[in-house]
Amino acid sequence: MNSILFPVPPEAVQTGGEIRRRMDLTAAKILKHLDVENVFVRHFRHRRAIPDLPGGFAGYGMLLDAVVKAAVHSIGGDEMKQFKTSRLKELSTLQSIDGAITIFSKEPGFWDNHDQAYMIQALVLDHQKFHNQDSLHTALRLGEFLLNRRTGNTIGLETAFLMLWRESGDPRFLDFCRKALQIESSIDCYDRTGAPCGTAHVYTWIARVLAQLQYRRMTGCGTAASAGGAKELYRRIFSGYSSISGSCSGGFNWGEIWDSTQIGLGKWGETCVSAYLLRCSAKMLEFEADSRYGDLYERVLYNAFFGAQSEDGLRQRYFIPFNEPGEWYEHETYCCPNNLRRMMFEIPDAIWFRTSGGIAVNLYTESRLALPGLEITQSTSYPESEEVKLSITADRPFLLTLRIPGWCAKATVQGQTAVPGWYHLPLTAGKTTVRLEFPMPVCQIRGTMAQTGRIALMRGPLVYGVELEPNGLNGHDIDLLEIDNARPFVPGAEGIAVSCRIPNQTHPEKRVLFTRFSREKRNRTYFPASTEKGWTGDPLYTESAAG
């Protein structure tokens, strides 16, 4: 399958608005509030047979990959770049003669090659973007060690070896992906290549599909069998497994498996799943250019993904249940906190894409694209605002392609009606201003499965829920709360004012402010309503549960 959209160089993108604010918060935590030496590095300096880390999982490779990505996008300024350089240089001093970089003094732990895979990704990216030859040397030594070990498969390893092959030209890494990791095989094969969690595990499945897409992009090769994993992945996501917040995965005990019950309590919506769903959906846009992948990206980003980070950027959640608050997660070394950091600095890569005839806009946010002979600036307060202005200066004519979100039935571009999907606008050379309008009425989204008989409120791509304290509510009230949807919803700067009822109280009528799902004190999303008038299915998903 030929690519239709192509990435733009990361250095060509400057980002503002909420996305930039979130990235700045993430960078500030790494540089100012995270004790990297004691939380991560000391375990590599003082190796032990049984390291004193939860699950024997160091997570340092993921953190370093996040740091390099931040530096690539100039987030954190010179301080982040200096931090990157010093930490990667230090990493080479922690490397054994055999090439290992490990926290174990004897036999490697179960997650050892998982951490090393992300170290390789960080080191290779540093060489690719900052031309640091020492980083590539360290990565090759570590890769050689894993080859000699005949390492088993784990999340991140396929991508690491593909990156090593592309950057170094050493065919052994590609051969290992093909033969030992069976990257051209079906998704079912993943259970037999030593994967830690297998195909029942959502994060593992998405990571495997992403690696297969990367393999097809880098080599131009691929098989019908390897393409089946992506096909089945998105069949599940678009037909019952994903939640109103955009993420998926659940289960009462594990919380990281396929779950179509729509319960939305406890261990639901793993942050690693949200991060990899964003990453994989952006890559699917390159291959298929189906605007639904952009719609899904937007839904996950503004709800589940941002909902995993506290408003001050200092805490993160492992799970993002959509019908209760969710707990903060304290282990900084684990996958979810670090996948949040890694993905946070990749978001700018999904705003703009190149096409064969020009530029495509996937995400609407304050941003600037500067390419030779072309500059486009987005001015908007989207996703709260309905208006987007594009200021364009071009040396030659080009085709501007705009994603019209699936939730917006009455969008306009330059005053002309634009239906959901891709809208193509030929532009001449010179300066042009393009204005988009995305009307955002409050929508009542009908719940399915466990949420049957209830609705969630959305406005634009944003899901809304109820916070207890600002509304003077308690647990008893929230259990009884019913939306009076016979009365109008009133959107405002802080949220949506909604008339509600609490049936067994003396004064049952209550005005409740519904606020963004990503607000850290959001308590609940789905509620019964007084009538079924105005209910609609979710425009992103079909309503039948996946089989």
Coordinates of C-alpha atoms in Angstrom, one line a residue, residues 280-467:
C280 CA -0.2 4.3 15.4
S281 CA -3.2 6.4 14.2
A282 CA -0.8 9.1 12.9
K283 CA 1.2 6.4 11.1
M284 CA -2.1 5.0 9.6
L285 CA -2.8 8.4 8.2
E286 CA 0.4 8.2 6.2
F287 CA -0.7 4.9 4.7
E288 CA -4.4 5.2 4.2
A289 CA -5.2 8.9 4.6
D290 CA -8.6 8.0 6.1
S291 CA -9.7 11.1 8.0
R292 CA -11.2 8.8 10.7
Y293 CA -7.7 8.2 12.0
G294 CA -7.4 12.0 12.5
D295 CA -10.8 12.0 14.2
L296 CA -9.6 9.3 16.6
Y297 CA -6.3 11.0 17.2
E298 CA -8.1 14.2 18.2
R299 CA -10.6 12.3 20.5
V300 CA -7.8 10.4 22.3
L301 CA -5.5 13.5 22.6
Y302 CA -7.9 16.0 24.1
N303 CA -9.6 13.5 26.4
A304 CA -7.9 10.3 27.5
F305 CA -4.3 11.4 26.9
F306 CA -4.4 14.9 28.4
G307 CA -6.6 13.4 31.2
A308 CA -3.7 11.3 32.3
Q309 CA -1.7 14.4 33.3
S310 CA -2.4 16.7 36.3
E311 CA -3.0 20.3 35.6
D312 CA 0.3 21.3 37.1
G313 CA 2.1 18.5 35.1
L314 CA 3.6 16.9 38.2
R315 CA 1.4 13.7 38.4
Q316 CA 0.1 11.2 35.9
R317 CA -2.4 8.4 35.8
Y318 CA -1.9 4.8 34.8
F319 CA -5.5 4.3 34.0
I320 CA -8.2 6.8 32.8
P321 CA -11.6 5.4 33.7
F322 CA -14.4 7.4 32.2
N323 CA -17.0 6.9 34.9
E324 CA -15.0 7.6 38.0
P325 CA -12.0 9.9 38.9
G326 CA -9.1 7.5 38.5
E327 CA -6.0 7.3 40.8
W328 CA -2.7 9.0 40.4
Y329 CA 0.3 6.7 39.8
E330 CA 3.4 7.2 41.9
H331 CA 6.0 4.9 40.2
E332 CA 7.9 7.2 37.8
T333 CA 9.9 4.3 36.3
Y334 CA 7.0 2.4 34.9
C335 CA 5.7 2.4 31.3
C336 CA 2.7 4.7 31.6
P337 CA 4.4 7.8 33.0
N338 CA 7.2 7.5 30.5
N339 CA 5.0 6.7 27.5
L340 CA 3.1 9.8 28.4
R341 CA 6.3 11.8 28.3
R342 CA 7.5 10.2 25.0
M343 CA 4.2 10.7 23.2
M344 CA 3.8 14.3 24.5
F345 CA 6.8 15.4 22.5
E346 CA 5.5 13.6 19.4
I347 CA 2.2 15.5 19.1
P348 CA 3.7 18.2 16.8
D349 CA 4.4 15.5 14.2
A350 CA 0.7 14.9 13.8
I351 CA -0.4 18.5 13.1
W352 CA 0.8 18.9 9.5
F353 CA 1.5 16.4 6.7
R354 CA 2.8 16.8 3.2
T355 CA 0.8 15.5 0.3
S356 CA 1.8 15.0 -3.3
G357 CA 0.4 18.4 -4.2
G358 CA 0.8 20.4 -1.0
I359 CA 0.0 20.4 2.7
A360 CA -2.7 18.6 4.8
V361 CA -3.8 20.0 8.2
N362 CA -4.8 17.2 10.6
L363 CA -4.9 19.0 14.0
Y364 CA -6.2 22.5 14.6
T365 CA -4.2 24.3 17.2
E366 CA -2.0 27.4 17.5
S367 CA 1.0 26.4 15.4
R368 CA 3.3 27.5 12.6
L369 CA 4.7 25.5 9.6
A370 CA 7.8 26.9 7.9
L371 CA 9.0 25.1 4.8
P372 CA 11.1 26.5 2.0
G373 CA 8.8 28.7 0.0
L374 CA 5.8 28.1 2.3
E375 CA 4.7 29.4 5.7
I376 CA 1.3 28.7 7.3
T377 CA 0.3 30.0 10.7
Q378 CA -2.8 28.7 12.6
S379 CA -4.5 31.1 14.9
T380 CA -7.2 29.5 17.0
S381 CA -8.4 28.6 20.5
Y382 CA -9.7 25.2 19.2
P383 CA -10.9 22.8 20.6
E384 CA -13.0 25.3 22.7
S385 CA -13.3 27.8 19.8
E386 CA -15.3 27.2 16.6
E387 CA -13.0 29.4 14.5
V388 CA -9.7 28.7 12.9
K389 CA -7.7 31.2 10.8
L390 CA -4.8 30.1 8.5
S391 CA -2.4 32.8 7.4
I392 CA -0.5 31.6 4.4
T393 CA 2.5 32.9 2.4
A394 CA 3.5 30.7 -0.6
D395 CA 6.0 31.1 -3.4
R396 CA 3.9 29.0 -5.8
P397 CA 0.4 27.5 -6.0
F398 CA -0.3 24.5 -3.9
L399 CA -3.2 22.3 -2.6
L400 CA -4.3 22.9 0.9
T401 CA -6.1 19.8 2.4
L402 CA -8.1 20.2 5.5
R403 CA -9.5 17.5 7.8
I404 CA -13.1 18.3 8.5
P405 CA -13.9 16.4 11.8
G406 CA -16.5 13.7 11.6
W407 CA -18.4 15.2 14.5
C408 CA -19.0 18.5 12.6
A409 CA -21.9 18.3 10.1
K410 CA -22.0 22.0 9.3
A411 CA -18.4 23.1 8.9
T412 CA -17.5 25.9 6.4
V413 CA -14.3 26.8 4.7
Q414 CA -14.2 30.3 3.3
G415 CA -17.9 30.4 3.8
Q416 CA -18.5 27.3 1.7
T417 CA -20.1 24.1 3.2
A418 CA -17.5 21.4 4.0
V419 CA -18.6 17.8 4.8
P420 CA -16.7 15.5 7.1
G421 CA -13.6 14.1 5.6
W422 CA -10.8 15.8 3.6
Y423 CA -11.6 19.2 2.0
H424 CA -9.2 20.2 -0.8
L425 CA -8.6 23.9 -1.4
P426 CA -6.3 25.0 -4.3
L427 CA -4.4 28.2 -3.5
T428 CA -2.4 30.6 -5.6
A429 CA 1.0 32.0 -4.8
G430 CA 1.2 35.0 -2.5
K431 CA -0.6 35.7 0.8
T432 CA -3.9 34.1 1.6
T433 CA -6.1 33.9 4.6
V434 CA -8.3 30.9 5.0
R435 CA -11.1 30.9 7.6
L436 CA -12.7 27.7 8.9
E437 CA -15.9 27.5 11.1
F438 CA -16.7 24.4 13.1
P439 CA -20.1 24.9 14.8
M440 CA -20.0 23.1 18.2
P441 CA -23.5 22.4 19.5
V442 CA -23.7 20.3 22.6
C443 CA -24.3 16.6 21.6
Q444 CA -26.0 13.9 23.7
I445 CA -24.0 10.7 23.0
R446 CA -26.0 7.6 23.6
G447 CA -24.2 5.0 25.8
T448 CA -23.9 1.4 24.8
M449 CA -23.4 -1.9 26.7
A450 CA -23.0 -1.0 30.4
Q451 CA -23.9 2.6 29.7
T452 CA -27.2 1.8 27.9
G453 CA -29.9 4.2 29.0
R454 CA -27.4 7.0 29.8
I455 CA -25.8 9.8 27.8
A456 CA -22.5 11.6 27.8
L457 CA -22.2 15.2 26.7
M458 CA -19.8 16.3 24.0
R459 CA -19.0 19.6 22.3
G460 CA -16.7 19.4 19.3
P461 CA -14.1 16.8 20.1
L462 CA -14.3 17.3 23.8
V463 CA -16.1 15.0 26.3
Y464 CA -17.5 16.6 29.4
G465 CA -18.1 15.3 32.9
V466 CA -19.0 16.5 36.4
E467 CA -16.7 17.5 39.2

